[in-house]
Amino acid sequence: MKAVQRKQLHLGVLLYGCGHHQAAWLMPDSSVECIGEISYYQSLAQLAETGYFDAVFFADNQSFLANTPTEMPAFWLDPLVNLTAISQVTNYVGLVSTISSTFSNPFTASRQLLSLDHITKGRVGWNLVTSMKDEEALNHSMSELPPRDERYEKADEFAALMHKLFLSWDSTEVLNNREDGQLINPVNIRPFNHIGSYFKVKGPSTTPKSPQGRPVAMQAGASEQGIALAAKYADAVYSVSWNLNQAIKYRKKLDEQLKQNGSCNRHIKVFPGLVTYVGTTHEEALAKKSALDEKLPIETALKQLSFFLQQDCTNWEINQIVPSLPPVEEFTGPVGRYETILEIINDTQPTVKELLGYLNAGGGHFTLIGTPEEIVDRMEAWLEAGVADGFNLMPPTLPGSLEDFVELIVPEMQKREIFRKRYTESTLRGHLGLK
């Protein structure tokens, strides 16, 4: 009898500074001196490829936000430029860049992504965001960020136009026929004349569609508008889930939106963020977290909390219970992270200091501490529950936590036959099992 193929986990890793923990740069073995060097990011991507990860991913923020001595200016290099350099020292791992529809030109963005997709023979994805900070808008001739509804309306048109540009013509229309004197077949390379509320683009793209058809479309956003956008355009989504309950709710919202769209047979892959502290014993893993938490700059952590909650938290008494917060329906900031904080408070009734401890590495994503067996037990449970097709790893320190994951957790997943032992595909779509 033929063995039943077990569900397979997918893995991405979000490369960020010298790690996602706010104290990572203070550790004795910190890589903080390297965060402006391309060789550093190349080595991290090579490490991810050694662990057979599906993709490396760069978030982005188009403003310089570090204005106190303890804040990390993590976004030194443009994501697409960084990924292009990374592409030259890797062979399989996917390359995903964040693109902001609020600030980007769709013709330029699509051409850059398609160019890199051709360079890599089909390893590229893009993560659509609408951006979150007024400081970013000030760098783009705006006085403030547009309202959320307007940003998502523009994002909808942006995503539709990007897909149109990605697929506007095929390289088979380049004939290279010397005998007949035909270089191209212009009949099938035509303008599409898009005229919308935000963009006017004649088309077609100057670059043909990619070896994988089009770059993989990712989306991040847990608001009603974000889920609606993902249901229309995304192949996969990055999500924020503190616990299984929150992950179930997110998957249900996404599936309900697909059903409303008449796309019941379409499956969008979900990748919750994942923070891991792993050791050969549970106590060793706890010690790794404690060592980081002890160095946490409280001022920086309170400033981050103020942004997450959209209110000033800098004068909160850190040893007191977290003050009551308004319901999510009244919140106007980034909804996914706010829902996560409410979930943490409901689960643990923490003091302010304890809440900062939960948020200080990755901002409240699914956090696992323990041995490889303990960690993979929980990852596998989410896979089997249908709430996670994989995870987007957010290592507390880099390269240390990524090395731990590759050396300790990947072999445990492989032993259980829920993760690849080698690359069998050459494109990001192939890695993810997408059509």
Coordinates of C-alpha atoms in Angstrom, one line a residue:
M1 CA 0.0 0.0 0.0
K2 CA 1.3 3.4 -0.9
A3 CA 2.3 5.6 2.0
V4 CA 0.1 8.7 2.6
Q5 CA 1.9 11.9 2.0
R6 CA 1.9 14.0 5.2
K7 CA 1.1 17.7 5.1
Q8 CA 4.2 19.7 4.5
L9 CA 5.2 22.9 6.4
H10 CA 6.5 25.9 4.5
L11 CA 9.1 28.3 6.0
G12 CA 10.0 31.9 5.4
V13 CA 12.3 34.0 7.5
L14 CA 12.0 37.8 8.0
L15 CA 15.5 39.3 8.0
Y16 CA 15.6 42.3 10.3
G17 CA 18.6 44.1 11.7
C18 CA 20.5 41.9 14.1
G19 CA 17.4 40.1 15.3
H20 CA 13.7 40.8 16.2
H21 CA 14.3 41.1 19.9
Q22 CA 14.8 44.8 20.9
A23 CA 17.9 43.8 23.0
A24 CA 19.5 41.7 20.3
W25 CA 22.1 44.4 19.4
L26 CA 23.2 44.6 23.1
M27 CA 24.3 40.9 23.3
P28 CA 28.0 40.1 23.4
D29 CA 27.8 38.1 20.2
S30 CA 25.6 40.7 18.4
S31 CA 25.9 41.2 14.7
V32 CA 25.1 44.9 15.0
E33 CA 28.3 46.0 13.3
C34 CA 27.3 44.1 10.2
I35 CA 23.8 45.4 9.5
G36 CA 24.9 47.8 6.8
E37 CA 27.0 45.2 4.9
I38 CA 25.5 43.2 2.0
S39 CA 27.7 40.2 2.9
Y40 CA 25.8 39.9 6.2
Y41 CA 22.4 39.5 4.5
Q42 CA 23.9 37.2 1.8
S43 CA 25.2 34.9 4.6
L44 CA 21.8 34.9 6.3
A45 CA 20.1 33.9 3.1
Q46 CA 22.6 31.2 2.5
L47 CA 22.0 29.9 6.0
A48 CA 18.2 29.8 5.2
E49 CA 18.9 28.0 2.0
T50 CA 21.0 25.4 4.0
G51 CA 17.8 24.8 6.0
Y52 CA 15.7 24.4 2.8
F53 CA 13.6 27.5 3.6
D54 CA 11.0 28.5 1.0
A55 CA 11.9 32.2 1.1
V56 CA 13.7 35.1 2.8
F57 CA 11.6 38.2 3.3
F58 CA 12.3 41.9 3.9
A59 CA 9.8 44.2 5.5
D60 CA 10.2 47.9 4.8
N61 CA 9.6 51.3 6.3
Q62 CA 10.3 54.4 4.2
S63 CA 11.3 56.7 7.0
F64 CA 14.2 56.9 9.5
L65 CA 12.4 56.2 12.8
A66 CA 15.4 55.8 15.2
N67 CA 15.6 59.0 17.2
T68 CA 16.7 57.7 20.6
P69 CA 20.0 56.1 21.5
T70 CA 18.6 52.6 21.9
E71 CA 16.6 52.3 18.7
M72 CA 17.7 50.2 15.8
P73 CA 17.6 51.8 12.3
A74 CA 16.9 48.3 10.8
F75 CA 16.1 49.2 7.2
W76 CA 19.5 50.2 5.9
L77 CA 19.2 48.9 2.4
D78 CA 16.4 49.0 -0.2
P79 CA 14.8 45.5 -0.1
L80 CA 14.8 44.9 -3.9
V81 CA 18.4 46.0 -4.2
N82 CA 19.3 43.8 -1.2
L83 CA 17.5 40.8 -2.6
T84 CA 19.2 41.3 -6.0
A85 CA 22.6 41.0 -4.3
I86 CA 21.3 38.0 -2.3
S87 CA 20.2 36.3 -5.6
Q88 CA 23.7 36.1 -6.8
V89 CA 24.9 33.9 -3.9
T90 CA 21.9 31.6 -3.6
N91 CA 20.3 29.1 -6.0
Y92 CA 16.9 28.0 -4.6
V93 CA 15.5 30.1 -1.7
G94 CA 12.7 32.5 -2.6
L95 CA 13.1 36.3 -2.4
V96 CA 10.2 38.4 -1.1
S97 CA 10.2 42.2 -1.0
T98 CA 7.6 44.5 0.6
I99 CA 6.0 47.0 -1.8
S100 CA 3.9 49.9 -0.6
S101 CA 0.9 50.7 -2.8
T102 CA 0.6 54.1 -1.0
F103 CA 4.0 55.3 -2.3
S104 CA 5.1 53.1 -5.2
N105 CA 4.6 53.5 -8.9
P106 CA 3.1 50.3 -10.3
F107 CA 4.9 50.3 -13.6
T108 CA 8.3 50.8 -12.0
A109 CA 7.6 48.3 -9.1
S110 CA 6.3 45.6 -11.5
R111 CA 9.3 46.0 -13.8
Q112 CA 11.8 45.7 -11.0
L113 CA 10.1 42.6 -9.6
L114 CA 9.8 41.0 -13.0
S115 CA 13.5 41.8 -13.7
L116 CA 14.6 40.1 -10.6
D117 CA 12.3 37.2 -11.3
H118 CA 14.0 36.7 -14.7
I119 CA 17.4 37.1 -13.1
T120 CA 16.6 34.3 -10.6
K121 CA 14.6 32.2 -13.0
G122 CA 11.4 32.5 -10.9
R123 CA 12.3 32.9 -7.2
V124 CA 10.5 36.2 -6.5
G125 CA 7.5 37.2 -4.4
W126 CA 6.2 40.6 -3.3
N127 CA 4.3 41.6 -0.1
L128 CA 1.7 44.3 -0.6
V129 CA 1.3 46.8 2.2
T130 CA -0.4 50.2 2.5
S131 CA 2.1 51.5 5.0
M132 CA 1.4 52.6 8.6
K133 CA 3.3 55.8 9.5
D134 CA 2.8 59.5 8.8
E135 CA 6.6 59.8 8.9
E136 CA 6.7 57.7 5.7
A137 CA 4.2 60.0 4.0
L138 CA 6.4 63.0 4.7
N139 CA 9.1 61.5 2.5
H140 CA 6.6 61.2 -0.4
S141 CA 5.3 64.8 -0.8
M142 CA 2.3 64.1 1.6
S143 CA 1.5 65.9 4.8
E144 CA 0.2 62.7 6.4
L145 CA -0.8 59.1 5.6
P146 CA -4.2 58.9 3.7
P147 CA -7.1 57.4 5.7
R148 CA -7.2 53.6 5.8
D149 CA -10.2 53.3 3.4
E150 CA -8.5 55.4 0.8
R151 CA -5.2 53.5 1.2
Y152 CA -7.0 50.2 0.6
E153 CA -9.0 51.5 -2.3
K154 CA -5.7 52.6 -4.0
A155 CA -4.1 49.2 -3.0
D156 CA -6.9 47.4 -4.8
E157 CA -6.3 49.3 -8.0
F158 CA -2.5 48.9 -7.5
A159 CA -2.8 45.1 -7.1
A160 CA -5.0 44.6 -10.2
L161 CA -2.7 46.8 -12.3
M162 CA 0.4 45.0 -11.0
H163 CA -1.1 41.6 -12.1
K164 CA -2.0 43.1 -15.5
L165 CA 1.6 44.4 -16.0
F166 CA 3.1 41.1 -14.8
L167 CA 1.2 39.2 -17.5
S168 CA 1.0 41.8 -20.3
W169 CA 3.1 39.7 -22.7
D170 CA 5.1 36.5 -23.0
S171 CA 8.7 36.0 -24.0
T172 CA 7.5 33.6 -26.7
E173 CA 6.5 36.7 -28.6
V174 CA 10.2 37.4 -29.1
L175 CA 10.8 35.4 -32.4
N176 CA 14.5 36.1 -33.2
N177 CA 13.7 34.9 -36.8
R178 CA 16.7 36.0 -38.8
E179 CA 15.5 34.4 -42.1
D180 CA 12.1 36.1 -42.1
G181 CA 13.4 39.3 -40.5
Q182 CA 11.0 39.1 -37.6
L183 CA 12.4 40.0 -34.1
I184 CA 9.0 40.2 -32.3
N185 CA 5.4 39.5 -32.8
P186 CA 3.8 42.9 -32.1
V187 CA 0.3 41.6 -32.5
N188 CA 0.4 40.1 -29.1
I189 CA 2.4 42.8 -27.3
R190 CA -0.2 45.6 -27.1
P191 CA -1.1 48.5 -24.8
F192 CA -3.9 47.9 -22.3
N193 CA -4.6 51.6 -21.5
H194 CA -5.5 51.4 -17.8
I195 CA -7.3 54.5 -16.6
G196 CA -8.3 54.3 -12.9
S197 CA -8.9 56.6 -9.9
Y198 CA -5.2 56.6 -8.9
F199 CA -3.2 55.4 -11.9
K200 CA -3.0 55.8 -15.6
V201 CA -0.8 53.3 -17.4
K202 CA -0.7 52.7 -21.1
G203 CA 1.2 49.4 -20.9
P204 CA 2.4 46.9 -21.7
S205 CA 5.4 46.2 -19.4
T206 CA 8.8 46.5 -20.9
T207 CA 9.6 43.1 -19.4
P208 CA 7.8 39.8 -20.3
K209 CA 6.1 37.6 -17.8
S210 CA 8.3 35.6 -15.5
P211 CA 9.5 32.0 -15.6
Q212 CA 7.0 31.2 -12.9
G213 CA 4.2 33.0 -14.7
R214 CA 4.2 36.0 -12.3
P215 CA 5.8 36.7 -8.9
V216 CA 4.1 35.2 -5.9
A217 CA 1.6 37.7 -4.4
M218 CA 1.8 38.0 -0.6
Q219 CA -0.3 40.3 1.6
A220 CA -0.1 41.3 5.3
G221 CA -3.1 43.0 7.1
A222 CA -5.7 41.7 9.5
S223 CA -8.2 44.6 9.1
E224 CA -11.5 44.0 7.3
Q225 CA -10.0 45.8 4.3
G226 CA -6.8 43.9 4.5
I227 CA -8.5 40.5 4.4
A228 CA -10.8 41.7 1.5
L229 CA -7.7 42.7 -0.4
A230 CA -5.9 39.4 0.3
A231 CA -9.0 37.4 -0.8
K232 CA -8.9 39.1 -4.2
Y233 CA -5.2 39.0 -5.1
A234 CA -3.0 37.1 -2.7
D235 CA -1.4 33.7 -3.1
A236 CA -0.4 33.7 0.5
V237 CA -0.7 35.9 3.6
Y238 CA 1.5 36.8 6.5
S239 CA -0.5 36.9 9.7
V240 CA -0.2 37.8 13.4
S241 CA -1.5 35.2 15.8
W242 CA -0.5 35.0 19.5
N243 CA -2.4 31.7 20.1
L244 CA -4.4 29.0 18.4
N245 CA -7.6 30.8 19.1
Q246 CA -6.5 33.9 17.2
A247 CA -5.1 31.8 14.4
I248 CA -8.5 30.0 14.0
K249 CA -10.3 33.3 13.9
Y250 CA -8.1 34.7 11.2
R251 CA -8.4 31.6 9.0
K252 CA -12.2 31.7 9.4
K253 CA -12.3 35.4 8.4
L254 CA -10.2 34.7 5.3
D255 CA -12.3 31.7 4.3
E256 CA -15.5 33.6 4.8
Q257 CA -14.2 36.4 2.6
L258 CA -13.3 33.9 -0.1
K259 CA -16.7 32.4 0.1
Q260 CA -18.3 35.9 -0.3
N261 CA -16.2 36.4 -3.4
G262 CA -17.4 33.1 -4.9
S263 CA -14.0 31.6 -4.6
C264 CA -14.8 28.6 -2.3
N265 CA -12.3 26.3 -4.0
R266 CA -9.4 28.7 -3.7
H267 CA -7.0 28.2 -0.8
I268 CA -4.8 31.1 0.3
K269 CA -1.8 29.9 2.2
V270 CA -1.4 31.4 5.7
F271 CA 2.0 32.0 7.3
P272 CA 1.8 33.2 10.9
G273 CA 4.8 34.9 12.4
L274 CA 6.9 32.6 14.6
V275 CA 9.4 33.5 17.3
T276 CA 11.5 30.6 18.7
Y277 CA 13.9 30.0 21.6
V278 CA 15.2 26.5 21.3
G279 CA 17.7 24.5 23.4
T280 CA 18.7 20.9 24.0
T281 CA 16.7 21.3 27.2
H282 CA 13.7 23.4 28.1
E283 CA 15.8 25.3 30.7
E284 CA 18.4 26.1 28.1
A285 CA 15.8 27.6 25.9
L286 CA 14.3 29.7 28.7
A287 CA 17.8 31.0 29.6
K288 CA 18.2 32.3 26.0
K289 CA 15.1 34.3 26.3
S290 CA 15.9 35.5 29.8
A291 CA 19.3 36.7 28.8
L292 CA 17.7 38.9 26.1
D293 CA 14.9 40.1 28.3
E294 CA 17.3 41.3 31.0
K295 CA 18.9 43.7 28.5
L296 CA 15.6 45.1 27.1
P297 CA 15.7 48.9 26.9
I298 CA 12.4 49.8 28.6
E299 CA 12.2 53.3 27.0
T300 CA 12.4 51.8 23.5
A301 CA 9.9 49.0 24.4
L302 CA 7.4 51.6 25.8
K303 CA 7.7 53.7 22.6
Q304 CA 7.0 50.6 20.5
L305 CA 4.0 49.8 22.7
S306 CA 2.8 53.4 22.2
F307 CA 2.8 52.9 18.4
F308 CA 1.0 49.5 18.7
L309 CA -1.7 51.1 20.9
Q310 CA -1.8 54.5 19.2
Q311 CA -1.6 56.2 22.6
D312 CA 1.2 57.5 24.8
C313 CA 2.4 54.7 27.1
T314 CA 5.7 56.2 28.1
N315 CA 4.5 57.2 31.6
W316 CA 2.8 53.9 32.4
E317 CA 3.9 52.3 35.7
I318 CA 5.7 49.2 34.5
N319 CA 4.9 47.1 37.5
Q320 CA 1.1 47.8 37.4
I321 CA -1.6 45.9 35.5
V322 CA -2.0 47.1 31.9
P323 CA -4.7 49.9 31.9
S324 CA -8.0 49.0 30.2
L325 CA -8.0 49.5 26.4
P326 CA -10.8 50.3 23.9
P327 CA -12.4 47.4 21.9
V328 CA -10.9 46.6 18.5
E329 CA -13.9 48.1 16.8
E330 CA -12.9 51.6 18.1
F331 CA -9.2 51.2 17.1
T332 CA -8.0 53.2 14.1
G333 CA -4.4 51.9 13.9
P334 CA -2.9 48.6 12.7
V335 CA -5.7 46.1 13.7
G336 CA -3.8 42.8 13.6
R337 CA -1.2 43.8 16.2
Y338 CA -3.8 45.5 18.4
E339 CA -6.0 42.3 18.4
T340 CA -2.9 40.3 19.4
I341 CA -2.2 42.6 22.3
L342 CA -5.8 42.3 23.5
E343 CA -5.5 38.5 23.2
I344 CA -2.3 38.5 25.3
I345 CA -4.0 40.7 28.0
N346 CA -7.0 38.4 28.0
D347 CA -4.8 35.3 28.3
T348 CA -2.4 36.5 31.0
Q349 CA -3.6 39.7 32.7
P350 CA -0.1 41.0 32.6
T351 CA 1.6 43.9 34.2
V352 CA 3.0 46.5 31.8
K353 CA 6.5 45.0 32.2
E354 CA 5.2 41.5 31.5
L355 CA 3.4 42.7 28.4
L356 CA 6.6 44.3 27.1
G357 CA 8.2 40.9 27.7
Y358 CA 5.7 39.2 25.4
L359 CA 6.0 41.9 22.8
N360 CA 9.8 42.5 22.7
A361 CA 10.6 40.0 20.1
G362 CA 8.4 40.2 17.0
G363 CA 5.6 42.2 18.6
G364 CA 3.4 39.4 19.9
H365 CA 3.7 36.7 17.3
F366 CA 3.3 33.0 18.1
T367 CA 6.2 32.4 20.5
L368 CA 7.6 28.9 21.3
I369 CA 10.2 28.2 23.9
G370 CA 11.7 24.7 24.5
T371 CA 13.3 21.7 22.9
P372 CA 13.0 20.9 19.2
E373 CA 10.4 18.2 20.1
E374 CA 8.3 20.6 22.1
I375 CA 8.5 23.4 19.5
V376 CA 7.7 21.1 16.5
D377 CA 4.8 19.6 18.5
R378 CA 3.1 23.0 18.5
M379 CA 4.0 23.9 14.9
E380 CA 2.6 20.5 13.7
A381 CA -0.6 21.1 15.7
W382 CA -1.2 24.4 13.9
L383 CA -0.5 22.7 10.6
E384 CA -2.9 19.8 11.3
A385 CA -5.6 22.3 12.5
G386 CA -5.5 24.0 9.1
V387 CA -4.7 27.4 10.5
A388 CA -1.1 27.5 9.3
D389 CA 0.4 26.3 6.0
G390 CA 3.8 27.2 7.3
F391 CA 5.4 30.0 9.4
N392 CA 7.4 33.2 8.8
L393 CA 10.2 32.9 11.3
M394 CA 11.2 36.0 13.2
P395 CA 14.5 35.1 14.9
P396 CA 15.1 37.0 18.2
T397 CA 18.8 37.2 17.3
L398 CA 20.6 37.0 13.9
P399 CA 22.4 34.9 13.0
G400 CA 22.2 32.9 16.3
S401 CA 18.5 32.1 16.5
L402 CA 18.4 31.2 12.8
E403 CA 21.4 28.9 13.2
D404 CA 19.6 27.2 16.2
F405 CA 16.5 26.7 14.0
V406 CA 18.4 25.2 11.1
E407 CA 20.5 23.0 13.3
L408 CA 17.9 21.8 15.8
I409 CA 14.3 22.4 14.6
V410 CA 14.6 21.6 10.9
P411 CA 16.0 18.1 11.5
E412 CA 13.1 17.4 13.9
M413 CA 10.6 18.5 11.2
Q414 CA 12.3 16.3 8.6
K415 CA 12.3 13.3 11.0
R416 CA 8.5 13.7 11.2
E417 CA 8.3 14.0 7.4
I418 CA 6.6 17.4 7.5
F419 CA 9.4 19.3 5.9
R420 CA 11.5 18.8 2.8
K421 CA 15.0 17.2 2.9
R422 CA 16.0 18.8 -0.3
Y423 CA 14.7 21.3 -2.9
T424 CA 12.6 19.6 -5.5
E425 CA 11.5 22.7 -7.4
S426 CA 13.4 25.7 -8.7
T427 CA 10.8 28.5 -8.4
L428 CA 9.0 30.1 -5.4
R429 CA 5.7 29.0 -6.8
G430 CA 7.0 25.5 -7.0
H431 CA 8.3 25.6 -3.4
L432 CA 4.9 26.7 -2.2
G433 CA 2.9 24.3 -4.3
L434 CA 1.1 27.1 -6.1
K435 CA -0.3 27.0 -9.6

